[in-house]
CSV table of C-alpha atoms in Angstrom, one decimal:
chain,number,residue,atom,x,y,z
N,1002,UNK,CA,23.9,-15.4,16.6
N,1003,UNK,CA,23.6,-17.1,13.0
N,1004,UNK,CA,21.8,-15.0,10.6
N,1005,UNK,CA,18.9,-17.2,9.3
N,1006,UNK,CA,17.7,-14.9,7.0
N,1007,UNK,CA,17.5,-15.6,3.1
N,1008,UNK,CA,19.4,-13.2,1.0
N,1009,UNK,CA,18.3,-10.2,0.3
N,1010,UNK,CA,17.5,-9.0,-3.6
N,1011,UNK,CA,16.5,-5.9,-5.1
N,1012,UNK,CA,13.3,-6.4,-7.3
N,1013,UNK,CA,12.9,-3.6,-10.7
N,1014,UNK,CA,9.6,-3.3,-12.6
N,1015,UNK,CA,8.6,-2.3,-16.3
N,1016,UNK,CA,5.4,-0.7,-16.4
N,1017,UNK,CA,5.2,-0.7,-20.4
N,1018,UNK,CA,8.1,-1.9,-22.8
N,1019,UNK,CA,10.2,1.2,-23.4
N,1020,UNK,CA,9.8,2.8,-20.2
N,1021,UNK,CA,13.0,2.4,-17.5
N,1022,UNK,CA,12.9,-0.3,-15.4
N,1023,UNK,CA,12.2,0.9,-12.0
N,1024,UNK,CA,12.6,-0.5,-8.0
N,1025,UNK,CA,10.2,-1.6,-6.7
N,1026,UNK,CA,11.4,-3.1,-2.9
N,1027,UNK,CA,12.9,-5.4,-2.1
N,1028,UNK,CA,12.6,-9.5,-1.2
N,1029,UNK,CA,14.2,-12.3,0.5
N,1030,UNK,CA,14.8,-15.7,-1.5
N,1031,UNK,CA,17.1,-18.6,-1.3
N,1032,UNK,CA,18.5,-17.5,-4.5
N,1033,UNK,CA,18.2,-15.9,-8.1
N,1034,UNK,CA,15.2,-18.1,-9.3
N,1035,UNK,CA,12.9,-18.3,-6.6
N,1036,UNK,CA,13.6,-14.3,-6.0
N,1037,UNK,CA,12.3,-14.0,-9.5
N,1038,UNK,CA,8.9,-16.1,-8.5
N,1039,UNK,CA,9.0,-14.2,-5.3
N,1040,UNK,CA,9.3,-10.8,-6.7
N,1041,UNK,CA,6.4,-11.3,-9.0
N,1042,UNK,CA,3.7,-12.3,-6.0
N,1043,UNK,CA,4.3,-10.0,-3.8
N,1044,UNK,CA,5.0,-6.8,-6.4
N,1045,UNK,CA,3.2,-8.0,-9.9
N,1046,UNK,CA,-0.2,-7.8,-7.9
N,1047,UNK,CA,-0.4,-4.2,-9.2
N,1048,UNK,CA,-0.9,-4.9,-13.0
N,1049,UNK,CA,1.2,-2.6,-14.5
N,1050,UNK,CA,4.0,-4.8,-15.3
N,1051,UNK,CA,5.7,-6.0,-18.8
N,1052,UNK,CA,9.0,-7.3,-17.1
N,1053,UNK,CA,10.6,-7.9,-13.8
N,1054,UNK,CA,14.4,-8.1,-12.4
N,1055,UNK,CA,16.0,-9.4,-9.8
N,1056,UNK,CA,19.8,-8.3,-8.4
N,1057,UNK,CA,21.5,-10.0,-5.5
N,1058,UNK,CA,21.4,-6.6,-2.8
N,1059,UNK,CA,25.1,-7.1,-2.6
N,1060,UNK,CA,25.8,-6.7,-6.3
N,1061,UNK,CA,24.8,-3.0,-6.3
N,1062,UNK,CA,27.1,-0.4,-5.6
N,1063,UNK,CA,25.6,2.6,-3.8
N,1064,UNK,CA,26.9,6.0,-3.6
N,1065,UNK,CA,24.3,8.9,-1.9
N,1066,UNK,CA,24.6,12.4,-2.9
N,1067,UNK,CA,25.8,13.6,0.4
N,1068,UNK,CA,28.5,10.8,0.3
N,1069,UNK,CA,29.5,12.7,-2.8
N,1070,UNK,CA,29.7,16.4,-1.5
N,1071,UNK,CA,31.4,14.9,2.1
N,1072,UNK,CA,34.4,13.5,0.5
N,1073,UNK,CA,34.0,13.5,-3.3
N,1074,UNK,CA,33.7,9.9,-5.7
N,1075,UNK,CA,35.8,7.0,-3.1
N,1076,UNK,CA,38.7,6.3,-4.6
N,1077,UNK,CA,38.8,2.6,-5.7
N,1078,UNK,CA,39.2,0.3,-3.1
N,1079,UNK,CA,38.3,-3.1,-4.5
N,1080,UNK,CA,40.7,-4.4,-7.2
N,1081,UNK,CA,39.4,-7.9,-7.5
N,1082,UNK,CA,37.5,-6.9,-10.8
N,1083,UNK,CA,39.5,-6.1,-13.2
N,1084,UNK,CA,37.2,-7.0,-16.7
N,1085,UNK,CA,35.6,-5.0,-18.2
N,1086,UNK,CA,31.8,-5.1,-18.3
N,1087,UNK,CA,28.8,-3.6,-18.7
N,1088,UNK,CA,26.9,-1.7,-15.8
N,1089,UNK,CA,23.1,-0.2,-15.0
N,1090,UNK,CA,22.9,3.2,-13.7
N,1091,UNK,CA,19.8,3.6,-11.3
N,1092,UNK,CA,19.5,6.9,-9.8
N,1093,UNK,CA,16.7,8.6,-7.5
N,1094,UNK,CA,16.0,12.3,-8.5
N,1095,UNK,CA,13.6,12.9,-5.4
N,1096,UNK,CA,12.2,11.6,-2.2
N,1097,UNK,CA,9.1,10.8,-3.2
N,1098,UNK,CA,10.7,9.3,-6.4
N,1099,UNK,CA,11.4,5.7,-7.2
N,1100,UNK,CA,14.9,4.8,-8.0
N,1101,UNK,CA,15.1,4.5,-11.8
N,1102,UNK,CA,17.0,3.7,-14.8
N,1103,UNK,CA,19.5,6.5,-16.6
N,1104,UNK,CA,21.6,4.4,-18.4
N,1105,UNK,CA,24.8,2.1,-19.2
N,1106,UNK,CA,28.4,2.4,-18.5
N,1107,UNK,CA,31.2,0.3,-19.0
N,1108,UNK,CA,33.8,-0.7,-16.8
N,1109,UNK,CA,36.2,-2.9,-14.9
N,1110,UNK,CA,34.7,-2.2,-11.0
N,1111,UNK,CA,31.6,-1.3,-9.4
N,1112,UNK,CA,33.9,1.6,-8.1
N,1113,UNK,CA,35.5,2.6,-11.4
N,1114,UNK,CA,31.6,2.3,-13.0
N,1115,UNK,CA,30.0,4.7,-10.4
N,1116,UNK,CA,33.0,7.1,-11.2
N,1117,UNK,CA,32.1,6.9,-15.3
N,1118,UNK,CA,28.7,7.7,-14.1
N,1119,UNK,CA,28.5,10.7,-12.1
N,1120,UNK,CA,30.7,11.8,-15.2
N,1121,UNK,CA,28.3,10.7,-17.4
N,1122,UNK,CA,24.8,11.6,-15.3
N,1123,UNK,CA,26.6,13.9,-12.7
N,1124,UNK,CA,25.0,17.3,-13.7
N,1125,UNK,CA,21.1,15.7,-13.0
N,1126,UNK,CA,22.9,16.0,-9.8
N,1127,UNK,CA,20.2,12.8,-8.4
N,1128,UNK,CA,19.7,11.8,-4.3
N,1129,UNK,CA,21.2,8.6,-4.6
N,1130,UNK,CA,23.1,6.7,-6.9
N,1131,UNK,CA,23.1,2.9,-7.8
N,1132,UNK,CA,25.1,0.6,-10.5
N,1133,UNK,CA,25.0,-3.4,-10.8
N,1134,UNK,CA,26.4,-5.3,-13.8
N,1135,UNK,CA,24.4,-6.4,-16.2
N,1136,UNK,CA,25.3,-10.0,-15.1
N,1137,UNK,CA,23.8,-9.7,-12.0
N,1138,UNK,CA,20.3,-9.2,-13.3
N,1139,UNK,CA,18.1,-12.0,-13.9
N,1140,UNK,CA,14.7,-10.6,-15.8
N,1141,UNK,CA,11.5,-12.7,-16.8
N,1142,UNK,CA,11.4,-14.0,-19.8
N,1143,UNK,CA,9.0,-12.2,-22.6
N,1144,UNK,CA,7.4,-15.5,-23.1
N,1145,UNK,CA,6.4,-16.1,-19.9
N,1146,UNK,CA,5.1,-12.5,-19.6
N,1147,UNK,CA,1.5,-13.5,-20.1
N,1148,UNK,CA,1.4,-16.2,-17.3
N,1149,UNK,CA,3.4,-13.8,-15.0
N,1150,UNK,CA,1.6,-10.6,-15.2
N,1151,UNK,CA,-1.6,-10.4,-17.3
N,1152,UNK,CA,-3.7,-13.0,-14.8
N,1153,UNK,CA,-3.3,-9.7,-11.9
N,1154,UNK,CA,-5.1,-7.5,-14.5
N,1155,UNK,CA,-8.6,-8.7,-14.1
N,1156,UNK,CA,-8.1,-9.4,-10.3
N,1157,UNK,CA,-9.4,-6.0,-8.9
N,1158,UNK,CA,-10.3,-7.6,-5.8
N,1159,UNK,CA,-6.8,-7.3,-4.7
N,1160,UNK,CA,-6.9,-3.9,-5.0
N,1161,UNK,CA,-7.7,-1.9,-1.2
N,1162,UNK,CA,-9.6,0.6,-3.4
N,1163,UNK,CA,-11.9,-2.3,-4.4
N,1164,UNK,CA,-12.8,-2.4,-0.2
N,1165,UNK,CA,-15.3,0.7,0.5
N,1166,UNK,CA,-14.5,-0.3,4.0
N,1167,UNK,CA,-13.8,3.3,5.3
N,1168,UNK,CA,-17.3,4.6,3.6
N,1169,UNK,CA,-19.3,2.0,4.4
N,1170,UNK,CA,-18.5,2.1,8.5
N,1171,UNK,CA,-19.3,5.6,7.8
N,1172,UNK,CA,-22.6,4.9,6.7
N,1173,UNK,CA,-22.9,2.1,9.7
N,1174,UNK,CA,-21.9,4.4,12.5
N,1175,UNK,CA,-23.9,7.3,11.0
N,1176,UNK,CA,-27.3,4.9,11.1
N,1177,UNK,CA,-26.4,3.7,14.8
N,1178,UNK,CA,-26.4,7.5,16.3
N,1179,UNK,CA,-29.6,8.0,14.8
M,483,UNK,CA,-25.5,-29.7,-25.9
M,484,UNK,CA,-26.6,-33.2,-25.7
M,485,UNK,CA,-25.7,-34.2,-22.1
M,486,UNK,CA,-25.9,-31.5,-20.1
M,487,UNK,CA,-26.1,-33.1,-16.6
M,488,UNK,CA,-23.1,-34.9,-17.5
M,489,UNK,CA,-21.3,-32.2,-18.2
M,490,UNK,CA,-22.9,-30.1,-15.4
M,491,UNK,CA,-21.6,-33.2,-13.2
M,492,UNK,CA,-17.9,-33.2,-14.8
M,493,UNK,CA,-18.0,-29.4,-14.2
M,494,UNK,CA,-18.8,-29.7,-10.6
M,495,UNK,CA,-15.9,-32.3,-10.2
M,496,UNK,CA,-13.5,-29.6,-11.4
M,497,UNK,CA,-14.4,-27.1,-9.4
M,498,UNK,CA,-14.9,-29.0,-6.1
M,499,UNK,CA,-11.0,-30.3,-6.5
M,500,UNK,CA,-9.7,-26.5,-6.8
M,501,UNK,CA,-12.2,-25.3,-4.4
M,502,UNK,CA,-11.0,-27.5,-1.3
M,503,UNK,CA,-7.7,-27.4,-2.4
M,504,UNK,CA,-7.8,-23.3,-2.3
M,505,UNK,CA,-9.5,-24.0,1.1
M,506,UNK,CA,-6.6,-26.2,2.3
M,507,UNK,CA,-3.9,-23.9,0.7
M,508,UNK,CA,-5.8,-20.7,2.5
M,509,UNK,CA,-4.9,-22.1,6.0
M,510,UNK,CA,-1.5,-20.9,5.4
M,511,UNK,CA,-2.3,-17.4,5.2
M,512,UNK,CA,-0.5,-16.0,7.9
M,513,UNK,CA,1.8,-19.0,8.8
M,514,UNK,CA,4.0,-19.5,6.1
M,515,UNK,CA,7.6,-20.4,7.0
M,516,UNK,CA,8.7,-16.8,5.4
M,517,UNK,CA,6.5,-14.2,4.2
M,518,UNK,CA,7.0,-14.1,1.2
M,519,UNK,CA,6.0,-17.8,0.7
M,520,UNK,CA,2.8,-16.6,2.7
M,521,UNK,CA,2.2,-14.3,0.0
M,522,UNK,CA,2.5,-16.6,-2.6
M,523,UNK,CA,0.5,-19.1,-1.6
M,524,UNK,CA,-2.3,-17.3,-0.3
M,525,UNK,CA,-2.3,-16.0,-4.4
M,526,UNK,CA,-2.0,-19.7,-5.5
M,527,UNK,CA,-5.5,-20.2,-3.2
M,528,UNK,CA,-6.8,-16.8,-4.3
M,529,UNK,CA,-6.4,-18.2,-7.7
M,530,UNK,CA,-7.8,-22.1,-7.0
M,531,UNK,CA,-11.0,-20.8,-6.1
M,532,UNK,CA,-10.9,-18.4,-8.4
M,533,UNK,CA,-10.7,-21.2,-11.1
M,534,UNK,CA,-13.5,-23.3,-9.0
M,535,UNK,CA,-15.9,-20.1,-9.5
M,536,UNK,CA,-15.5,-20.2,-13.1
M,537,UNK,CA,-16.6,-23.9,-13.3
M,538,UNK,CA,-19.4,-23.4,-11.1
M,539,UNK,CA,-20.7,-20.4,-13.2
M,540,UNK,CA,-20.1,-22.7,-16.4
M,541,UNK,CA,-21.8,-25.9,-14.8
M,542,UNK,CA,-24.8,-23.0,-13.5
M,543,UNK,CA,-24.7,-22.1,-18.0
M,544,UNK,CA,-25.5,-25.6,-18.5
M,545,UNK,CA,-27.6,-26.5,-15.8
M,546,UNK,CA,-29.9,-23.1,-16.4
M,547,UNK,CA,-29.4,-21.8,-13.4
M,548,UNK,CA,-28.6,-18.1,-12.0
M,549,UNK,CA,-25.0,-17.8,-12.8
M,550,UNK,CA,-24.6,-14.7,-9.9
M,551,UNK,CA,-25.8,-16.9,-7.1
M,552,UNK,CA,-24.7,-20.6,-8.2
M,553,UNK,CA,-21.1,-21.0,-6.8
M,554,UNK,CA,-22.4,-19.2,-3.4
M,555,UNK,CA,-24.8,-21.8,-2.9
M,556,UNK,CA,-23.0,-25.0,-3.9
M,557,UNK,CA,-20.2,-23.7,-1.6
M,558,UNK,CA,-21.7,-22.5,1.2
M,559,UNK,CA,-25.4,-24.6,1.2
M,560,UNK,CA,-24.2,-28.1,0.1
M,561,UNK,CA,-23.9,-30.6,2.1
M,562,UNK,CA,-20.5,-32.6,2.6
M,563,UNK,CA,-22.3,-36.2,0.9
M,564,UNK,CA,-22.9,-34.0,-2.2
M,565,UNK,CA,-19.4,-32.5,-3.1
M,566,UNK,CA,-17.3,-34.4,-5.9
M,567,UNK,CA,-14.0,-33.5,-4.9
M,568,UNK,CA,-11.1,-35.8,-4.3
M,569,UNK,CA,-9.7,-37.3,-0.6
M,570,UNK,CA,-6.2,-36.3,-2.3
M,571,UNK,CA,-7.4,-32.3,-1.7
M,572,UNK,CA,-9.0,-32.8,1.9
M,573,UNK,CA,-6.0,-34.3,3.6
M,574,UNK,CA,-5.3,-31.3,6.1
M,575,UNK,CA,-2.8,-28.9,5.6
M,576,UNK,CA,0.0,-30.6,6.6
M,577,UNK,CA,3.5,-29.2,7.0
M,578,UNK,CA,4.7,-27.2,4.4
M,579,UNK,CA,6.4,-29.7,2.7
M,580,UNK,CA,3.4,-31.6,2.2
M,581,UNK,CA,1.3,-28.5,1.2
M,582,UNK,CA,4.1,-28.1,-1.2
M,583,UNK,CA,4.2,-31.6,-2.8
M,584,UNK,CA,0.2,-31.6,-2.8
M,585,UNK,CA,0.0,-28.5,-4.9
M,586,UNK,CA,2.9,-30.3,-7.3
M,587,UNK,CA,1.1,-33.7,-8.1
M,588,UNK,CA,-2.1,-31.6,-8.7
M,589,UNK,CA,-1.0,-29.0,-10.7
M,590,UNK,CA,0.9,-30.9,-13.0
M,591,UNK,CA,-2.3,-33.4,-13.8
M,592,UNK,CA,-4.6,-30.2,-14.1
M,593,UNK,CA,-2.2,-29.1,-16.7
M,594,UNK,CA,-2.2,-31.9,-19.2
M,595,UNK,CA,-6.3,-32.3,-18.5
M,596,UNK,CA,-6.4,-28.3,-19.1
M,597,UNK,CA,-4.2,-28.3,-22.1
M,598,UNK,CA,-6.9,-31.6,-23.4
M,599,UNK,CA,-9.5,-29.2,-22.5
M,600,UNK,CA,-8.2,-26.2,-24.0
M,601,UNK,CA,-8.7,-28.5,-27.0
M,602,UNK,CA,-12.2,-29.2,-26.3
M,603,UNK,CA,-15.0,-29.0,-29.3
M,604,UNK,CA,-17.4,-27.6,-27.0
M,605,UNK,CA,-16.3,-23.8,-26.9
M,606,UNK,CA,-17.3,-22.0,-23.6
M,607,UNK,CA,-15.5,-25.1,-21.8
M,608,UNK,CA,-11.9,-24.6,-24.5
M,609,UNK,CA,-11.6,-20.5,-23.4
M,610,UNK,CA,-12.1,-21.2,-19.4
M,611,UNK,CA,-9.6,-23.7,-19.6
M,612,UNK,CA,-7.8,-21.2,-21.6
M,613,UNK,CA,-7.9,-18.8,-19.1
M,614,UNK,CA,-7.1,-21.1,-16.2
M,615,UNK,CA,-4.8,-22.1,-17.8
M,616,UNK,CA,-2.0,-19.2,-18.0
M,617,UNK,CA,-2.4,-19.1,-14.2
M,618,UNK,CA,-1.1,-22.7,-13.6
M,619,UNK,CA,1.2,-21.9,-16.0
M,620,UNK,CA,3.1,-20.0,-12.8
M,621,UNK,CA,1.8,-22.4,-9.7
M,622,UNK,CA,3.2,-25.2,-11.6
M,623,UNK,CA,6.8,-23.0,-12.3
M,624,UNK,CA,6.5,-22.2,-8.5
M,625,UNK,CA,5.8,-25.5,-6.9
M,626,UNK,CA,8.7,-26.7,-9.4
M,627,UNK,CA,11.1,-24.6,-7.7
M,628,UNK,CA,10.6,-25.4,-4.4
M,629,UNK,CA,10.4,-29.5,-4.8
M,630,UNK,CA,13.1,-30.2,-5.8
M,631,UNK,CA,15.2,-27.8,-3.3
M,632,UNK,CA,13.1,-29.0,-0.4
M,633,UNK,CA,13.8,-33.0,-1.7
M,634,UNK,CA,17.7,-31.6,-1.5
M,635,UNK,CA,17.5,-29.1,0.8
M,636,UNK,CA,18.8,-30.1,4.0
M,637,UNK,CA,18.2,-33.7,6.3
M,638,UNK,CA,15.4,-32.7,7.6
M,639,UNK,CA,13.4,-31.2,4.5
M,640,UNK,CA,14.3,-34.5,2.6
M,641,UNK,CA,12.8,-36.3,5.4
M,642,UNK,CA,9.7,-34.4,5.3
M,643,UNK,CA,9.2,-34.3,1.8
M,644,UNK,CA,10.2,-38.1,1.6
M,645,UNK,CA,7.3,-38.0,4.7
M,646,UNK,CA,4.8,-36.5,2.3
M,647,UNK,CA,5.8,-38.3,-0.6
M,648,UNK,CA,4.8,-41.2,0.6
M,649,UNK,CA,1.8,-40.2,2.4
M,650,UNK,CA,0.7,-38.3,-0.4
M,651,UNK,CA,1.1,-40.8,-3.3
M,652,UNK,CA,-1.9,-43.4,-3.0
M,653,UNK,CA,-4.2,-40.3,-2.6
M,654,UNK,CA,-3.1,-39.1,-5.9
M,655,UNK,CA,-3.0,-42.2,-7.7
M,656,UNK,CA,-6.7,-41.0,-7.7
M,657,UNK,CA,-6.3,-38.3,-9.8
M,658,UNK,CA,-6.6,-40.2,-13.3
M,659,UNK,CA,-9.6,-42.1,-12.4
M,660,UNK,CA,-12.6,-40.3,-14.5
M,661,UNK,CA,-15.0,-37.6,-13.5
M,662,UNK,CA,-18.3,-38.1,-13.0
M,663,UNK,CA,-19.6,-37.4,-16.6
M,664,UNK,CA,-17.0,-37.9,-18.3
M,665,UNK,CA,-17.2,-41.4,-19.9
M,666,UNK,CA,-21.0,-39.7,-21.5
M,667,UNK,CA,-18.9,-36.8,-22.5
M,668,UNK,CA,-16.3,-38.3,-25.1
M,669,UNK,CA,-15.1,-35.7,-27.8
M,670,UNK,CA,-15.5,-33.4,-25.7
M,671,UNK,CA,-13.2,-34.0,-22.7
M,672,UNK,CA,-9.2,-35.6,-22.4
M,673,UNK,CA,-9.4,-39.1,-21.0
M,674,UNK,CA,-8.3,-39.6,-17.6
M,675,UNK,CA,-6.3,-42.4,-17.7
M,676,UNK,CA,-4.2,-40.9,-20.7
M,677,UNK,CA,-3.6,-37.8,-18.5
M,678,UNK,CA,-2.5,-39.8,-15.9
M,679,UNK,CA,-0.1,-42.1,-18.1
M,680,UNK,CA,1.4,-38.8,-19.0
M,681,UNK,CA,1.7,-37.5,-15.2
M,682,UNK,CA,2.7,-40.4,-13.8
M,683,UNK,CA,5.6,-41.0,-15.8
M,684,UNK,CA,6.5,-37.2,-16.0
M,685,UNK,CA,6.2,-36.6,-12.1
M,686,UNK,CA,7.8,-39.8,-11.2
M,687,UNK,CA,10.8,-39.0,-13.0
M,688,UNK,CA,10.9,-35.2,-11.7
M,689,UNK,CA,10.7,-36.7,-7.5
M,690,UNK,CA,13.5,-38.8,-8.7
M,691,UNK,CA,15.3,-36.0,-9.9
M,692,UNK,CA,14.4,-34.3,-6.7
M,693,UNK,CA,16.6,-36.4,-4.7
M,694,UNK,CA,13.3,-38.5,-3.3
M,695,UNK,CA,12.5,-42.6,-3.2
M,696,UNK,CA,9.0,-42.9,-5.6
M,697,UNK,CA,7.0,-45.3,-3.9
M,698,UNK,CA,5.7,-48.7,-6.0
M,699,UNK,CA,2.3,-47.5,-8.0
M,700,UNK,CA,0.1,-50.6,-9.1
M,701,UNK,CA,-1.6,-47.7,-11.5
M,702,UNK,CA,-4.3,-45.8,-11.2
M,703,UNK,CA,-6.9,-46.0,-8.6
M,704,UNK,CA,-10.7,-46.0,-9.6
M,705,UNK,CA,-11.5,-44.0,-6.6
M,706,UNK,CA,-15.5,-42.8,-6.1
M,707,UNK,CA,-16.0,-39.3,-5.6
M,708,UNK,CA,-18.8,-39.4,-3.1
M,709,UNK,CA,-16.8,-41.3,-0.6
M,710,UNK,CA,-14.9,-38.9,1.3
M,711,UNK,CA,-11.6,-38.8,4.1
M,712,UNK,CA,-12.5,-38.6,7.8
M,713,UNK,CA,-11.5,-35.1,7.8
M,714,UNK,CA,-14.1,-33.7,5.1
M,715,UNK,CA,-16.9,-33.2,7.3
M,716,UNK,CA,-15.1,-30.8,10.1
M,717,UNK,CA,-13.6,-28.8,6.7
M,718,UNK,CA,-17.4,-28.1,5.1
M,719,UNK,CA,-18.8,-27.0,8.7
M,720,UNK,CA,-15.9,-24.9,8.7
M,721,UNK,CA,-15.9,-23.0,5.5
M,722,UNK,CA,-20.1,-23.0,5.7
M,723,UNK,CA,-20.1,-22.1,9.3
M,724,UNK,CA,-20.3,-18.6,9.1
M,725,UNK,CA,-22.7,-17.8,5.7
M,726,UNK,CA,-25.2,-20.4,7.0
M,727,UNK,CA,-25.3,-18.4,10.2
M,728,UNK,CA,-27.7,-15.8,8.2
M,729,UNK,CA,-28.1,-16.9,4.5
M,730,UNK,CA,-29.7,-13.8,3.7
M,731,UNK,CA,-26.7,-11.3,4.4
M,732,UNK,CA,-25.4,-9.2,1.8
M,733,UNK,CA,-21.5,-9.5,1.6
């Protein structure tokens, strides 16, 4: 079967400049730019957003904390990268937590920067672990901030809680069996 | 104010275009080739009549009429002879490409007539432009993405954006003939036929770039906006169908 599917990227959100970026799900695009434009109609709609990212889903390297404790950090298996670079550290604390920012390493794998970062971050001892390099990101730009995310502030009506629908066939159903 | 129906006139104009257009974009919700496309454009028609609402509510300032009820009832209780909008917005839906390429030759002459209005003397008109403004900002950035990688894509999206290209482009030729009002309303509004020098040579040059044939233009098109297409008439009983059923409901 041929896979007609668009790539896959992972999409992060700012709430307020100086908080971590933080993932927010995930979308399907033909590539970097229009997963960017994607990412921003189908997560921005909630208006707390100062920033967005986008990462290709194959550029993160993923380690879980029961991958850890079954057979310790994977030795390094892929050798192609050997330059060194910078790399994000997401980790997930808790179920009901959203994957989030920790920090920065550098190195010259995905392999050898997951390693540096479970040295680094290993004793907050987190669900699930995931680094990208920086490269791979592409984030909106700060002047386009205003056009991307401020418009979804004053459009409540794309909120559910703006809908009374529950209440009000409450109140309908309640009249009929009287 | 010193012409208020002209402006009142120029007003409705504005919002007829973006309301039929948000119509025509709306009738994607649901079918979209992907869904995330299906998202996004059901915000980009969220957003059109969005903007058409603001007009109507500006055009109900000028005309003194109740601001709450005014876009209701020229949307729902006009008849089809009385809207103002352009044939270029009632063509149906299309196929996506030609949904695409419609919301790309509109978008791009709303935003050099917003960015004239923006600069308007007559203030309540400047800060909804304003506003409408920052959202077009990202329709246009969206419908920019996807032109040009439709217009390269593979055979068959060329062939049907070249398809709606050239179906498309005497309708808009339309687009830089002036509103109603808006010869009474110098000063305070951009000039049609300037904004449409400006779009026609910018979007001409960004098809080409798009890998697609521009057909010949003899200019623009003084087009009058009380005639309308063949498939107008079905589209108002559509969108009216269902408030005129009780005009009294509360929504």
């Amino acid at each position: 079967m041929i896979d007609t599917q668009w790539p896959r990227f992972m999409v992060f959100q700012q709430e307020a400049v100086g908080k971590p970026f933080i993932h927010n799900g995930t979308v399907h695009a033909p590539d970097i730019d229009m997963a960017l434009l994607n990412a921003r109609d189908v997560f921005a709609r909630r208006p707390q957003a100062v920033a967005m990212w986008v990462v290709p889903a194959d550029a993160i390297y993923t380690h879980t904390r029961e991958e850890l404790s079954n057979q310790g950090a994977r030795q390094p298996a892929d050798q192609r990268i050997r330059e060194l670079a910078d790399y994000f550290v997401f980790a997930k604390f808790d179920k009901q937590d959203q994957c989030r920012r920790i920090g920065e390493v550098q190195a010259d794998s995905p392999q050898a920067a997951m390693s540096a970062a479970i040295k680094e971050f290993g004793s907050r001892d987190p669900l699930w672990w995931w680094v990208f390099p920086k490269s791979a990101v592409l984030s909106s730009a700060p002047e386009e901030a205003s056009a991307m995310y401020e418009p979804a502030k004053a459009k409540t009506f794309k909120d559910q809680a703006e809908y009374p629908v529950v209440t009000m066939m409450r109140e309908i159903r309640a009249k009929k069996k009287k | 104010m010193k012409q208020p129906k002209a402006l009142a006139e120029y007003l409705i104009a504005l919002a007829d275009d973006e309301l039929i257009l948000g119509h025509r974009d709306s009738e994607w919700t649901g079918h979209a080739p992907i869904l995330e496309e299906d998202i996004a454009f059901a915000n980009i028609a969220l957003d059109e009549i969005g903007h058409a609402r603001l007009w109507y509510e500006l055009a109900a300032g000028v005309t003194g009429t109740d601001k709450s009820r005014y876009p209701d009832q020229q949307v729902y209780f006009r008849p089809a002879v009385d809207w103002r909008c352009l044939q270029l917005v009632e063509l149906p839906k299309g196929d996506w490409a030609f949904s695409m390429l419609r919301q790309y030759l509109f978008d791009a002459f709303e935003s050099h007539r917003l960015e004239g209005v923006t600069a308007s003397k007559h203030q309540p008109l400047a800060d909804v432009a304003a506003r409408i403004r920052n959202e077009e900002f990202y329709h246009l950035r969206h419908t920019r993405a996807w032109v040009p990688r439709l217009g390269q894509g593979t055979e068959e999206s060329h062939r049907r954006m070249q398809a709606a290209l050239d179906e498309l482009w005497p309708y808009a030729q339309g687009l830089g003939a002036p509103l109603p009002g808006e010869l009474e309303l110098e000063e305070m509004v951009p000039h049609s036929h300037s904004l449409f020098m400006l779009w026609s040579s910018e979007v001409t040059q960004f098809l080409i770039e798009a890998g697609l044939d521009v057909p010949k233009s003899g200019g623009c098109v003084e087009v009058d906006r009380a005639v309308h297409s063949e498939y107008f008439p079905a589209l108002i009983a559509d969108l009216q169908e269902v408030a005129q059923l009780d005009a009294e409901a509360q929504w």
